[in-house]
XYZ file of C-alpha atoms in Angstrom:
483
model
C 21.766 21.087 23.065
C 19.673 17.710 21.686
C 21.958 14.821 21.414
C 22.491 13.616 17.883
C 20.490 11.348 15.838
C 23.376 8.360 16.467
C 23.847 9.430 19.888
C 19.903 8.980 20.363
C 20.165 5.432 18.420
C 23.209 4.175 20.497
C 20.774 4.903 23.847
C 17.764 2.812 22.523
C 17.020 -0.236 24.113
C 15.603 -3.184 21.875
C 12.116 -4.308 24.311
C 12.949 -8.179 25.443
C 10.784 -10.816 23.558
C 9.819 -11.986 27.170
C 8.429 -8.582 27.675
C 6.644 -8.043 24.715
C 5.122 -11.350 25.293
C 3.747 -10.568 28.631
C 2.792 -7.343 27.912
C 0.456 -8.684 25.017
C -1.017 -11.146 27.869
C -1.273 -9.287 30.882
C -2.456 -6.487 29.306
C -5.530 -8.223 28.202
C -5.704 -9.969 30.989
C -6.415 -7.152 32.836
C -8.420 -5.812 30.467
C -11.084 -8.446 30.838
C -10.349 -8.506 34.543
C -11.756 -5.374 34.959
C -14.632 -6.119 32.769
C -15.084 -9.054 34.659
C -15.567 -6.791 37.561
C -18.004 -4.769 36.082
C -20.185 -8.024 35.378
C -19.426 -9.592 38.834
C -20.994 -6.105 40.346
C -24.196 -6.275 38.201
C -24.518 -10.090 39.225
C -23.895 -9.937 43.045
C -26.320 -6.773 42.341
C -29.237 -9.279 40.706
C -28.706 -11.857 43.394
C -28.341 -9.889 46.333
C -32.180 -8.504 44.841
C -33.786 -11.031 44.041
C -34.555 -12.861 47.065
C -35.273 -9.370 48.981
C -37.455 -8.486 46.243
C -39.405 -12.161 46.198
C -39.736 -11.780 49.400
C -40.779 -8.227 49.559
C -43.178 -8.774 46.493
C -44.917 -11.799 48.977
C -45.746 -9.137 51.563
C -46.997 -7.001 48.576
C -49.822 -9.695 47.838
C -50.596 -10.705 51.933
C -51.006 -6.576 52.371
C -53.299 -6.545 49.344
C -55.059 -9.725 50.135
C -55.507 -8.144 53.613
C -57.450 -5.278 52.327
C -60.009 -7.069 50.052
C -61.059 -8.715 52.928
C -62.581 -5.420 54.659
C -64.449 -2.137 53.777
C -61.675 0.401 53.374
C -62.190 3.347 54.965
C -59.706 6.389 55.583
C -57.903 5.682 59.087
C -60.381 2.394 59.393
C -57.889 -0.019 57.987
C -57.096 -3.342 60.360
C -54.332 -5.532 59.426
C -54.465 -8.765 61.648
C -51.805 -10.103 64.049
C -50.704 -12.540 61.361
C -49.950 -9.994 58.501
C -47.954 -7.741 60.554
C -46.035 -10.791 62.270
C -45.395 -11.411 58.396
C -44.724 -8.262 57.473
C -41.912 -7.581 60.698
C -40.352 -10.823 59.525
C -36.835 -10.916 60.638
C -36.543 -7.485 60.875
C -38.356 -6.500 63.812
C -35.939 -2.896 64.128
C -37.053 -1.770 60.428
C -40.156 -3.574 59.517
C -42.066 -3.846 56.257
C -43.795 -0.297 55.531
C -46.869 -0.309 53.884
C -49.309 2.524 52.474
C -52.629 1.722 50.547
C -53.627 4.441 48.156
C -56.823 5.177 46.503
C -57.373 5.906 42.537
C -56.414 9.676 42.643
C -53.175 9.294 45.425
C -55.177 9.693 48.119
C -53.961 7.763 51.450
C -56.191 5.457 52.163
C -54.041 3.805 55.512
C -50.512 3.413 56.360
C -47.040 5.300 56.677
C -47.666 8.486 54.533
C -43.994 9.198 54.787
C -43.442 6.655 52.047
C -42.406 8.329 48.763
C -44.668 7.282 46.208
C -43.773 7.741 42.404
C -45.218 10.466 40.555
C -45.795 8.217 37.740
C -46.865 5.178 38.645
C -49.392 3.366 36.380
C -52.485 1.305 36.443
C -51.227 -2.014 34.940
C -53.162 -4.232 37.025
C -51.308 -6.777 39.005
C -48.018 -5.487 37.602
C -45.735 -5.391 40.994
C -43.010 -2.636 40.112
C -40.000 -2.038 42.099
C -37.925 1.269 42.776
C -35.351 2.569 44.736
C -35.901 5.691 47.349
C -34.295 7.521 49.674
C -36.229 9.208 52.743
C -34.029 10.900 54.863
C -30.567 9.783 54.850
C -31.778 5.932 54.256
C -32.339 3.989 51.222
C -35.484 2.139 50.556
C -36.247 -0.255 48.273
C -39.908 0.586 47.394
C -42.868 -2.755 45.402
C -45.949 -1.000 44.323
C -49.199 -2.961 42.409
C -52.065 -1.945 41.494
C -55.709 -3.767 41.157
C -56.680 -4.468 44.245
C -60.285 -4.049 45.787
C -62.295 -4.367 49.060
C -65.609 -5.393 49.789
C -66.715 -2.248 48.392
C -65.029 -2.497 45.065
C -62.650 0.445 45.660
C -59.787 -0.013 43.617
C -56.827 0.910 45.587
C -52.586 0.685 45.272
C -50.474 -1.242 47.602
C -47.448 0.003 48.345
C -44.634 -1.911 50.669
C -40.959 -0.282 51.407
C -37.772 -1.963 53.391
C -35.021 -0.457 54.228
C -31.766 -1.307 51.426
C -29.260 -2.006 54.143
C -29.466 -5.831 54.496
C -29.467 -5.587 50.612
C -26.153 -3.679 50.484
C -25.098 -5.926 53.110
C -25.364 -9.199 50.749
C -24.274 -7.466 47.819
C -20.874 -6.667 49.174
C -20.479 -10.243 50.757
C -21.426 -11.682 47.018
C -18.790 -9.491 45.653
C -15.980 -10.247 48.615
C -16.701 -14.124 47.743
C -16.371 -13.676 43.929
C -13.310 -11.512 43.725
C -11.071 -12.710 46.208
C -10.365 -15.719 44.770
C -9.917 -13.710 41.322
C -7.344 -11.024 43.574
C -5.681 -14.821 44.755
C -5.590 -16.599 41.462
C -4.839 -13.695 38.776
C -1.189 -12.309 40.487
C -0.220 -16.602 40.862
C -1.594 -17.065 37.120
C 0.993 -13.877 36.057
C 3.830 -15.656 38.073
C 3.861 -18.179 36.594
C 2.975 -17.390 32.887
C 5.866 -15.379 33.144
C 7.696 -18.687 34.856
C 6.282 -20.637 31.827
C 7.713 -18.148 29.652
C 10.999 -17.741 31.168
C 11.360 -21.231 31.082
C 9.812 -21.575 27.574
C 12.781 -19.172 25.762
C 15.664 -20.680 27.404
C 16.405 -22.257 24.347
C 17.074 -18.436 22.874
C 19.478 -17.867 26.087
C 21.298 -21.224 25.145
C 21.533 -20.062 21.514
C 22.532 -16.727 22.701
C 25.554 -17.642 25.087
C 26.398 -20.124 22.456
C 26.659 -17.371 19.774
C 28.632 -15.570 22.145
C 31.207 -17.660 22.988
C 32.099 -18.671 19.487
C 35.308 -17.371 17.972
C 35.059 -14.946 15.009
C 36.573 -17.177 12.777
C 34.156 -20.121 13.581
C 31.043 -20.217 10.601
C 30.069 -23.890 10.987
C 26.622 -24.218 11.505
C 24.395 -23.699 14.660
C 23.058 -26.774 15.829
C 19.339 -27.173 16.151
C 18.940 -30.450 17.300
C 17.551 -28.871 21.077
C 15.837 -26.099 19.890
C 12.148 -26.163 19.739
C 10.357 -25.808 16.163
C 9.409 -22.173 16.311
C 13.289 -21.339 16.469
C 14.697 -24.065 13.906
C 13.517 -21.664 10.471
C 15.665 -19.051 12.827
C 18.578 -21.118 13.234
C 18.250 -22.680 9.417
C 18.074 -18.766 7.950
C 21.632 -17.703 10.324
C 22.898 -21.190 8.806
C 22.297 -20.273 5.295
C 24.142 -16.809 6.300
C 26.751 -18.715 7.715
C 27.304 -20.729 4.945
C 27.195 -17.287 2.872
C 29.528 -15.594 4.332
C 31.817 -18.524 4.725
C 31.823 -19.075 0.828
C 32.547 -14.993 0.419
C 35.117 -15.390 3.017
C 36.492 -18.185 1.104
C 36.525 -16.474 -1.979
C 37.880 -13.135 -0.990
C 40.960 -15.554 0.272
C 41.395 -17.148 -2.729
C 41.230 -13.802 -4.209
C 44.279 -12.392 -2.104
C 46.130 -15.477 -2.362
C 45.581 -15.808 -6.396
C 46.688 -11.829 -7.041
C 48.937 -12.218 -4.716
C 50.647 -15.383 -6.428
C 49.985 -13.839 -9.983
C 51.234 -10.498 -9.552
C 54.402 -11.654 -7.984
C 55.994 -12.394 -11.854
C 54.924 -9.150 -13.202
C 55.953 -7.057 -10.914
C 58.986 -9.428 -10.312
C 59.757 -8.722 -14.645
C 59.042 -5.401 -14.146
C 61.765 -4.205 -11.223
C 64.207 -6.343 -13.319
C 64.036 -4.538 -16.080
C 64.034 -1.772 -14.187
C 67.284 -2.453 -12.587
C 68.303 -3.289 -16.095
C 67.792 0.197 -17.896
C 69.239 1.692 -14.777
C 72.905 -0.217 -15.336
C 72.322 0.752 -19.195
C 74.472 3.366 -20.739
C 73.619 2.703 -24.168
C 70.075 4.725 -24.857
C 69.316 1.991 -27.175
C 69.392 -0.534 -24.637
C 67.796 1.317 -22.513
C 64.740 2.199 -24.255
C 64.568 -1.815 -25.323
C 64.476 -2.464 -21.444
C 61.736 0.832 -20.867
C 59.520 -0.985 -23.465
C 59.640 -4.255 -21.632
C 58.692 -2.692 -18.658
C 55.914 -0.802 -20.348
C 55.215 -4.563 -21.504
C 55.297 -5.558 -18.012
C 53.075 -3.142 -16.437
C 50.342 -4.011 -19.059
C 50.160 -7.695 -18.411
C 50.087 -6.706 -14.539
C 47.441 -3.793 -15.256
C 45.254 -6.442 -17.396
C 46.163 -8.991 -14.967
C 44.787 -6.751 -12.086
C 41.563 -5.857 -14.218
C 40.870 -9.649 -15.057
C 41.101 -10.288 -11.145
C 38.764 -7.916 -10.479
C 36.297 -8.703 -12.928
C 36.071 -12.013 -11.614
C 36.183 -11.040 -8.062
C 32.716 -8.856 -9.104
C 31.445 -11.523 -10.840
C 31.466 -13.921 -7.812
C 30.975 -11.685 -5.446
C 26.926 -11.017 -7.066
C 27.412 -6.782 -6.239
C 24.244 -5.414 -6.875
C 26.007 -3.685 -9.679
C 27.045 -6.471 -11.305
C 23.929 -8.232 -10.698
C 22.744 -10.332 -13.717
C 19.177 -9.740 -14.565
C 18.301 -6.257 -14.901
C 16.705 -5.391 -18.225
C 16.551 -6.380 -22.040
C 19.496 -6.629 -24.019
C 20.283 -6.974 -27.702
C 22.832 -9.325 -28.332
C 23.740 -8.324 -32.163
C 24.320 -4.805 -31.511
C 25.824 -5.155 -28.463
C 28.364 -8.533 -30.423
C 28.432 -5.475 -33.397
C 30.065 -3.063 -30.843
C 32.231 -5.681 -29.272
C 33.313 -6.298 -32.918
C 34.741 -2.437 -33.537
C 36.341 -2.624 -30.272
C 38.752 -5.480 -30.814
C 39.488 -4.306 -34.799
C 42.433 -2.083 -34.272
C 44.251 -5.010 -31.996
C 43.320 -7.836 -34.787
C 44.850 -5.350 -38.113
C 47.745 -5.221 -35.051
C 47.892 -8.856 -35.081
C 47.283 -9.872 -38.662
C 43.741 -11.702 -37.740
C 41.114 -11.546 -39.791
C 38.413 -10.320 -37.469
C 34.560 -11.196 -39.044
C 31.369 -10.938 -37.827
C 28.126 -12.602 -38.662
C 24.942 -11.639 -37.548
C 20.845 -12.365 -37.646
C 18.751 -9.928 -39.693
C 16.153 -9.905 -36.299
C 16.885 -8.664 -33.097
C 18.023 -11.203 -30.411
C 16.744 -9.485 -27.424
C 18.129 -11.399 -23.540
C 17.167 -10.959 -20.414
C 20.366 -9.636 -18.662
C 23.149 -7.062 -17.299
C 24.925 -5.413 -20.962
C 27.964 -4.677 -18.910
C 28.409 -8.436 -17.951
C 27.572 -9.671 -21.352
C 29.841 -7.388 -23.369
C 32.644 -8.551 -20.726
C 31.801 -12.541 -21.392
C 32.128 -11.787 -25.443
C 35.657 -9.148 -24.559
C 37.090 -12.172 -22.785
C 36.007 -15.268 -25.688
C 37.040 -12.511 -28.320
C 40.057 -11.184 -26.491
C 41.554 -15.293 -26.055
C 40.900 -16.089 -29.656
C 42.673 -13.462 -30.501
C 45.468 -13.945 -28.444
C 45.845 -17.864 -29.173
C 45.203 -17.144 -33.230
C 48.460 -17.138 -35.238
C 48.853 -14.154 -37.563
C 46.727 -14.452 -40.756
C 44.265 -16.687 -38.911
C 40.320 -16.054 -38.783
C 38.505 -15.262 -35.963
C 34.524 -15.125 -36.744
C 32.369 -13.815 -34.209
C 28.327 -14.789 -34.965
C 24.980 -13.722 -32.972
C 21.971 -15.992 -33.917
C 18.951 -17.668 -32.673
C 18.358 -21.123 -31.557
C 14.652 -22.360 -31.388
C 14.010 -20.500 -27.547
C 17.701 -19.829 -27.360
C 20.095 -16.564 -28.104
C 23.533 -17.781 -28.802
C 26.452 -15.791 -29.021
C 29.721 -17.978 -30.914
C 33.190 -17.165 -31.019
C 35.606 -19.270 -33.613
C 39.174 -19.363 -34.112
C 41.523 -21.279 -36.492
C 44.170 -21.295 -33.921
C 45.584 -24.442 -32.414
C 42.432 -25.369 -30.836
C 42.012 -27.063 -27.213
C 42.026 -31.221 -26.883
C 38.650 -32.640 -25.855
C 40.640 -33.542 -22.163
C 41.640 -30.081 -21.343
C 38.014 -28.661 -22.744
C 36.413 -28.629 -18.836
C 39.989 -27.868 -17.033
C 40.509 -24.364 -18.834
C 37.393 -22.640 -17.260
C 39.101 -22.916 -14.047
C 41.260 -20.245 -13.022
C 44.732 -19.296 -13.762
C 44.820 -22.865 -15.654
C 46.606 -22.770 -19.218
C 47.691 -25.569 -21.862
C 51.301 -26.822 -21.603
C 52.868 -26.131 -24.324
C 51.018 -22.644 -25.551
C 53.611 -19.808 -26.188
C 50.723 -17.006 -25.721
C 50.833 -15.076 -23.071
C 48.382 -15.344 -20.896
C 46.648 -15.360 -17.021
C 44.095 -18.090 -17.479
C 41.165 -16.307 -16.385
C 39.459 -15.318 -19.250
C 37.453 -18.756 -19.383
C 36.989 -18.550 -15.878
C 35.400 -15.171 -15.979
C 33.494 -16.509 -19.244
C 31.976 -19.049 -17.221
C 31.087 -17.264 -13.728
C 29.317 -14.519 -15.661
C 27.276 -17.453 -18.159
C 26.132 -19.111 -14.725
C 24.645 -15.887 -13.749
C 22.635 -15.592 -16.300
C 21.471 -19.718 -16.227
C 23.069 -20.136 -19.575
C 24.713 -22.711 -21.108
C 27.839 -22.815 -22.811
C 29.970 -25.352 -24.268
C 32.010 -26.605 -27.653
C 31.336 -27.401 -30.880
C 33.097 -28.806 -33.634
C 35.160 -26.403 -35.882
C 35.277 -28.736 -38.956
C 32.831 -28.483 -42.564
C 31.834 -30.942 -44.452
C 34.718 -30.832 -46.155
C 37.214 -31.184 -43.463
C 35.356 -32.355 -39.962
C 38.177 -32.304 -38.225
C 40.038 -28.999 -38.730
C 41.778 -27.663 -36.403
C 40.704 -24.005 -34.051
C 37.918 -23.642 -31.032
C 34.732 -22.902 -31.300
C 32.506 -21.996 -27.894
C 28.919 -21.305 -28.249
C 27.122 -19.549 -24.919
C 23.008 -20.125 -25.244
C 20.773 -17.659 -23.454
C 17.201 -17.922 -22.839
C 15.766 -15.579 -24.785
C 13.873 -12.696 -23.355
C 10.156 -13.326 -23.718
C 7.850 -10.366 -22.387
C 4.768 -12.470 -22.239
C 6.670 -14.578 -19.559
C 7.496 -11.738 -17.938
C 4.550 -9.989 -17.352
């Protein structure tokens, strides 16, 4: 049976940035080695020639010169003392061969056994060189053509040495040029991978110190050693650090905030439950049942407020503010019919005023409609029975505004910045209440880089009238920015 795709993941082994790195250098490296090689071999090749060939082309021109100094004749042919001394040179084993040919291939004088090309030209005083084999040795043949005697026979000269001494050379050229290379190129691997080794030990530091910190421990990585390529590293896993820390920190103040709020509900809520259970009267007992129903609402709103705001600092991607176009009046219109049944309940004139255009944001409904539940919901709830609460959606110059106002007992100008933090509430207010509306109000207006604040509640007639009124600007959504 084939091992599963996790099994097949949990067996992969990430490649080491050392070996990556060396593999993209040696690689190469070897690469043009070998085509190094390859050029070395054609060079040794040219200079192991060229003085062979000089030298062979030199005996070319004294055998020619020989011959235009005498009436050639077929087996007449005298080459003097000199010239063959010449042409034995140091190679008195294998000298110089020579043939002279006439116009049609006809030998003329000298060692017939020489192969002669079949198609050699008549480029006068052109010397040509080729490579031959006779028997099981290898000649390297020079050949010109334009010579004459006294006569004026045109003839061709042809001179052949053996290739050994050649070969000889060659290999020699190639044995000094590539054992040096052989030396050097192994030592240069060492120690680029030395250099290397020694080069990411800052990553092994940062490594071992990663792995010795304590789970708990999110203070930043120092980066004060490590060289520059590393520090965007070590500046990214500090942002992530400082991330996470922040989420830790929240989640915690999450537990410890539910944990201290819910601990009066739930408290109220086994009382009266131990209350209805010592009842024997049915009327008590269905007074205590509705204080428990009570109860469990305020915990059950309690819970949903905490988890609102939890979402809302938390950025989920489904809570995430800027997703697409929104209409604030129908969406404040909505909000409006939603609330009406609990404000007839209450005795609150509920009212809503709207502008005849649309007042399109850029922004998540869901968050919006939960901003204008929570201003509505603590107007409401702070509004004395046959009080006003006015709800209005309007435009602002380059701004969408969304306004809540109350008559209620309004909020002094020194607690106006304290209630938008959580669980905070006004001594002396007899509503009940959790104290995170505001702060859920103002989590979910940062996320959407708007602005809210107060304004005065007053007329012209009386400025100083008591109620709240909060005002939360958005940029308004402007497609020709956005595309």
């Amino acid at each position: 049976m084939f091992p599963s795709n996790g099994r097949r993941r949990r067996n992969h082994r990430h490649p080491t940035l050392l070996g990556r790195i060396l593999l993209w250098m040696i690689v190469p490296l070897f690469t043009l080695w070998s085509i190094g090689i390859v050029i070395t071999y054609f060079i040794s090749l040219n200079l192991a020639n060229s003085p062979y060939d000089r030298t062979l082309a030199s005996h070319l021109r004294l055998l020619r010169h020989e011959i235009e100094l005498q009436h050639v004749q077929q087996g007449t042919l005298h080459i003097s003392d000199a010239a063959r001394n010449v042409l034995a040179g140091s190679h008195e084993e294998e000298p110089t061969r020579w043939l002279i040919l006439d116009a049609n291939g006809q030998r003329l004088a000298g060692d017939s056994t020489i192969p002669v090309p079949d198609d050699w030209g008549y480029d006068i005083d052109q010397v040509r060189f080729r490579n031959a084999t006779l028997g099981h040795q290898a000649l390297r043949i020079a050949y010109v053509w334009g010579g004459r005697d006294l006569d004026g026979t045109g003839f061709l000269a042809v001179v052949a040495e053996p290739a050994e001494p050649r070969a000889t050379l060659q290999q020699e050229i190639l044995t000094g040029m590539l054992t040096p290379q052989l030396i050097i190129l192994p030592l240069a691997a060492m120690l680029a991978g030395l250099g290397l080794t020694q080069g990411l030990e800052p990553l092994s530091i940062l490594q071992e110190h990663m792995r010795r910190r304590k789970p708990s421990d999110l203070s930043p990585i120092r980066d004060d050693l490590a060289p520059a390529e590393i520090v965007p590293l070590i500046a990214a896993m500090n942002n992530l650090l400082r991330r996470l820390a922040d989420s830790i920190d929240s989640q915690r103040r999450f537990v410890a905030n539910a944990a201290h709020q819910l601990k009066t509900p739930l408290a109220g809520i086994r009382t009266q439950c131990e209350v209805a259970l010592r009842e024997k009267d049915p009327e008590h007992m269905r007074i205590s049942l509705q204080q428990l129903i009570m109860g469990s609402d305020r915990a059950t709103r309690l819970v949903n407020q905490l988890l609102l705001l939890a979402r809302a600092e938390s950025h989920q991607p489904g809570m995430e503010p800027v997703q697409a176009p929104v209409d604030l009046r129908p969406l404040a219109e909505q909000c409006i019919l939603d609330w009406l049944p609990t404000a007839l309940q209450r005795q609150i004139d509920l009212g809503f005023e709207g502008a005849d255009e649309p007042l399109p944001v850029f922004g998540n409904a869901l968050m919006i409609r939960e901003l204008l539940n929570n201003l509505i919901d603590n107007a409401l709830l702070y509004t004395p029975a046959g009080g006003r609460v006015t709800v209005r959606a309007l435009a602002d110059g380059h701004q969408v505004c969304l306004e809540v106002q109350d008559n209620g007992p309004g909020i002094p100008p020194a607690e106006r910045e304290r209630v938008f933090d959580r669980f905070y509430r006004i001594l002396g207010q007899e509503a009940e209440g959790s104290g995170l509306g505001l702060a859920i109000v103002r989590e979910i207006t940062e996320h959407h880089k708007a602005d809210i604040r107060f304004l005065p509640c007053g007329n012209h007639h009386d400025p100083d009238s008591a109620g709240t009124r909060l005002r939360v600007s958005f940029p308004r959504d402007l497609p020709k920015a956005r595309t």
